[in-house]
PDB file of C-alpha atoms in Angstrom:
ATOM      1  CA  VAL A   1      -0.411  -0.242  -0.009  1.00 95.00           C
ATOM      2  CA  LEU A   2       1.129   3.094  -1.576  1.00 95.00           C
ATOM      3  CA  PHE A   3       0.818   6.578   1.360  1.00 94.00           C
ATOM      4  CA  THR A   4      -0.843   9.338  -0.120  1.00 90.00           C
ATOM      5  CA  SER A   5      -3.191  11.108   2.449  1.00 89.00           C
ATOM      6  CA  ALA A   6      -4.352   9.271   5.780  1.00 90.00           C
ATOM      7  CA  ALA A   7      -8.120   8.811   5.348  1.00 89.00           C
ATOM      8  CA  GLU A   8      -7.342   7.467   0.716  1.00 91.00           C
ATOM      9  CA  THR A   9      -4.394   5.742   2.435  1.00 92.00           C
ATOM     10  CA  LEU A  10      -6.419   4.729   5.093  1.00 91.00           C
ATOM     11  CA  GLY A  11      -9.586   3.003   2.710  1.00 90.00           C
ATOM     12  CA  ALA A  12      -6.879   0.958   0.551  1.00 93.00           C
ATOM     13  CA  LEU A  13      -5.713  -0.224   3.843  1.00 93.00           C
ATOM     14  CA  ARG A  14      -8.332  -1.455   4.545  1.00 91.00           C
ATOM     15  CA  SER A  15      -8.757  -2.583   1.220  1.00 91.00           C
ATOM     16  CA  ALA A  16      -5.773  -5.071   1.619  1.00 92.00           C
ATOM     17  CA  GLY A  17      -7.072  -6.157   4.612  1.00 89.00           C
ATOM     18  CA  ALA A  18     -10.292  -7.324   3.027  1.00 89.00           C
ATOM     19  CA  LEU A  19      -8.456  -9.025   0.465  1.00 89.00           C
ATOM     20  CA  THR A  20      -5.414 -10.802   2.006  1.00 86.00           C
ATOM     21  CA  ALA A  21      -8.701 -11.893   5.659  1.00 84.00           C
ATOM     22  CA  GLY A  22      -7.559 -15.940   5.965  1.00 82.00           C
ATOM     23  CA  MET A  23      -4.906 -15.733   3.036  1.00 83.00           C
ATOM     24  CA  PRO A  24      -0.868 -15.825   4.929  1.00 78.00           C
ATOM     25  CA  ALA A  25      -0.332 -12.257   2.958  1.00 78.00           C
ATOM     26  CA  GLU A  26       2.366  -9.663   4.399  1.00 82.00           C
ATOM     27  CA  VAL A  27       0.729  -6.216   4.137  1.00 90.00           C
ATOM     28  CA  LEU A  28       4.023  -3.629   3.753  1.00 94.00           C
ATOM     29  CA  LEU A  29       2.577   1.063   3.931  1.00 96.00           C
ATOM     30  CA  LEU A  30       5.786   2.675   1.469  1.00 97.00           C
ATOM     31  CA  VAL A  31       5.301   6.058   3.227  1.00 96.00           C
ATOM     32  CA  PRO A  32       7.698   8.226   0.868  1.00 95.00           C
ATOM     33  CA  LEU A  33       8.559  10.793   2.811  1.00 94.00           C
ATOM     34  CA  ILE A  34       9.788  13.757   0.117  1.00 93.00           C
ATOM     35  CA  VAL A  35      13.300  15.301   1.020  1.00 95.00           C
ATOM     36  CA  PRO A  36      14.428  18.394  -0.599  1.00 93.00           C
ATOM     37  CA  PHE A  37      17.537  18.923  -2.334  1.00 90.00           C
ATOM     38  CA  PRO A  38      19.327  21.557   0.596  1.00 89.00           C
ATOM     39  CA  LEU A  39      18.825  19.016   3.413  1.00 91.00           C
ATOM     40  CA  SER A  40      20.315  15.163   3.781  1.00 93.00           C
ATOM     41  CA  LEU A  41      18.616  12.591   2.895  1.00 92.00           C
ATOM     42  CA  GLU A  42      19.541  11.800   7.028  1.00 91.00           C
ATOM     43  CA  GLU A  43      17.639  15.096   7.431  1.00 90.00           C
ATOM     44  CA  PRO A  44      14.274  15.402   6.462  1.00 92.00           C
ATOM     45  CA  PRO A  45      12.549  18.423   6.574  1.00 91.00           C
ATOM     46  CA  THR A  46      10.179  16.247   9.277  1.00 91.00           C
ATOM     47  CA  PRO A  47      11.129  14.697  11.776  1.00 92.00           C
ATOM     48  CA  MET A  48      10.762  10.591  11.867  1.00 93.00           C
ATOM     49  CA  SER A  49       9.734  10.327  15.148  1.00 93.00           C
ATOM     50  CA  PHE A  50       6.666  12.891  14.144  1.00 95.00           C
ATOM     51  CA  VAL A  51       6.024  10.611  11.087  1.00 95.00           C
ATOM     52  CA  CYS A  52       6.951   7.218  13.071  1.00 94.00           C
ATOM     53  CA  ARG A  53       4.220   8.628  15.337  1.00 96.00           C
ATOM     54  CA  ARG A  54       1.742   9.862  12.911  1.00 95.00           C
ATOM     55  CA  ILE A  55       2.041   6.457  11.005  1.00 95.00           C
ATOM     56  CA  GLY A  56       1.157   4.444  14.012  1.00 94.00           C
ATOM     57  CA  GLU A  57      -2.633   7.152  14.903  1.00 94.00           C
ATOM     58  CA  LEU A  58      -3.529   5.268  11.001  1.00 92.00           C
ATOM     59  CA  LEU A  59      -3.086   2.042  11.761  1.00 92.00           C
ATOM     60  CA  ARG A  60      -4.664   1.867  14.917  1.00 91.00           C
ATOM     61  CA  GLY A  61      -7.550   3.192  12.398  1.00 84.00           C
ATOM     62  CA  LEU A  62      -7.289  -0.151  11.276  1.00 86.00           C
ATOM     63  CA  PRO A  63      -9.949  -3.322  12.195  1.00 79.00           C
ATOM     64  CA  ASP A  64      -8.091  -5.922  14.217  1.00 76.00           C
ATOM     65  CA  GLY A  65      -6.292  -8.728  12.550  1.00 75.00           C
ATOM     66  CA  VAL A  66      -5.309  -7.049   9.977  1.00 80.00           C
ATOM     67  CA  SER A  67      -0.929  -6.906  10.588  1.00 85.00           C
ATOM     68  CA  VAL A  68       0.735  -3.991   8.599  1.00 91.00           C
ATOM     69  CA  GLU A  69       4.591  -2.965   8.595  1.00 94.00           C
ATOM     70  CA  ALA A  70       5.606   0.405   7.692  1.00 96.00           C
ATOM     71  CA  CYS A  71       8.050   1.372   5.839  1.00 96.00           C
ATOM     72  CA  VAL A  72       9.170   5.295   5.903  1.00 96.00           C
ATOM     73  CA  LEU A  73      10.802   6.397   2.513  1.00 96.00           C
ATOM     74  CA  PRO A  74      14.043   9.659   2.575  1.00 96.00           C
ATOM     75  CA  CYS A  75      14.033  10.768  -0.887  1.00 95.00           C
ATOM     76  CA  ARG A  76      14.013  12.679  -3.314  1.00 94.00           C
ATOM     77  CA  ASN A  77      11.678  11.889  -5.795  1.00 94.00           C
ATOM     78  CA  PRO A  78       8.670   8.845  -5.025  1.00 92.00           C
ATOM     79  CA  ALA A  79       7.931   7.147  -7.670  1.00 92.00           C
ATOM     80  CA  GLU A  80      11.575   6.353  -8.504  1.00 95.00           C
ATOM     81  CA  THR A  81      11.828   5.712  -5.009  1.00 95.00           C
ATOM     82  CA  ILE A  82       9.496   3.183  -5.548  1.00 96.00           C
ATOM     83  CA  LEU A  83       9.941   1.847  -7.994  1.00 96.00           C
ATOM     84  CA  ASN A  84      13.133   0.571  -6.966  1.00 96.00           C
ATOM     85  CA  VAL A  85      11.764  -0.926  -3.860  1.00 96.00           C
ATOM     86  CA  LEU A  86       9.207  -3.088  -5.500  1.00 95.00           C
ATOM     87  CA  LYS A  87       9.600  -6.732  -5.970  1.00 94.00           C
ATOM     88  CA  PRO A  88       9.150  -7.400  -9.943  1.00 95.00           C
ATOM     89  CA  ARG A  89       4.419  -7.534 -10.183  1.00 95.00           C
ATOM     90  CA  SER A  90       3.675  -6.348  -6.703  1.00 94.00           C
ATOM     91  CA  LEU A  91       0.423  -6.148  -6.498  1.00 93.00           C
ATOM     92  CA  VAL A  92      -0.114  -1.991  -5.011  1.00 95.00           C
ATOM     93  CA  LEU A  93      -2.947  -0.671  -3.357  1.00 95.00           C
ATOM     94  CA  ILE A  94      -3.653   3.035  -3.912  1.00 93.00           C
ATOM     95  CA  GLY A  95      -5.925   5.164  -1.961  1.00 89.00           C
ATOM     96  CA  ALA A  96      -7.019   7.631  -4.233  1.00 86.00           C
ATOM     97  CA  ARG A  97     -10.020  10.215  -5.529  1.00 80.00           C
ATOM     98  CA  ARG A  98     -11.982   8.329  -8.054  1.00 73.00           C
ATOM     99  CA  HIS A  99     -13.030  11.678  -9.312  1.00 68.00           C
ATOM    100  CA  ASP A 100      -9.214  13.447 -10.262  1.00 68.00           C
ATOM    101  CA  LEU A 101      -8.152  11.297 -12.408  1.00 62.00           C
ATOM    102  CA  PHE A 102      -4.804  13.218 -13.244  1.00 66.00           C
ATOM    103  CA  ALA A 103      -3.436  13.640 -10.094  1.00 79.00           C
ATOM    104  CA  ARG A 104      -0.485  12.354  -8.322  1.00 85.00           C
ATOM    105  CA  PRO A 105      -1.928   8.611  -7.364  1.00 87.00           C
ATOM    106  CA  TRP A 106      -3.091   8.168 -10.603  1.00 87.00           C
ATOM    107  CA  ARG A 107       0.074   8.701 -12.463  1.00 89.00           C
ATOM    108  CA  LEU A 108       2.365   7.021  -9.824  1.00 92.00           C
ATOM    109  CA  ALA A 109      -0.039   3.930 -10.438  1.00 92.00           C
ATOM    110  CA  ARG A 110       0.129   4.480 -14.590  1.00 92.00           C
ATOM    111  CA  LYS A 111       3.621   4.711 -13.879  1.00 95.00           C
ATOM    112  CA  LEU A 112       3.565   0.914 -11.995  1.00 96.00           C
ATOM    113  CA  ARG A 113       1.573  -0.818 -14.662  1.00 96.00           C
ATOM    114  CA  ARG A 114       3.890   0.303 -17.579  1.00 96.00           C
ATOM    115  CA  ALA A 115       6.908  -1.525 -14.627  1.00 97.00           C
ATOM    116  CA  GLY A 116       4.483  -4.728 -14.614  1.00 97.00           C
ATOM    117  CA  HIS A 117       3.354  -3.812 -11.081  1.00 97.00           C
ATOM    118  CA  GLU A 118      -0.139  -4.962 -10.550  1.00 96.00           C
ATOM    119  CA  VAL A 119      -2.605  -1.462  -8.812  1.00 95.00           C
ATOM    120  CA  LEU A 120      -5.753  -1.042  -7.950  1.00 93.00           C
ATOM    121  CA  ILE A 121      -6.884   2.191  -6.274  1.00 91.00           C
ATOM    122  CA  ALA A 122      -9.057   2.357  -3.585  1.00 88.00           C
ATOM    123  CA  GLY A 123     -10.825   5.074  -2.743  1.00 78.00           C
ATOM    124  CA  PRO A 124     -10.702   6.528   1.104  1.00 74.00           C
ATOM    125  CA  ALA A 125     -11.813   5.587   3.945  1.00 60.00           C
TER     126      ALA A 125
END
């Protein structure tokens, strides 16, 4: 599952929980954290402790039985970083509003599909 916004990601995580119910599947939440060029990748503008706390709050909103591992990815280019992290032919869920086909999540979905990944779009919770 790729982090987009809190509400959209929560919807995607709930969809992932429903898809994996009763199966031994691992759900990984990828959180790209954009770090502008004047800063080092090791020193993002938002403290990692804050990001981790917010992710923990988001994951507490999931139903019982949904197990998620989160991975924060400090990066310059989120799409490139995500492509480098994913295993070949990964199933990726992206939370996005359905009415904005030109928004960043939809563009990322198209890029991931072109790279050979299976991509599902899930609406907000």
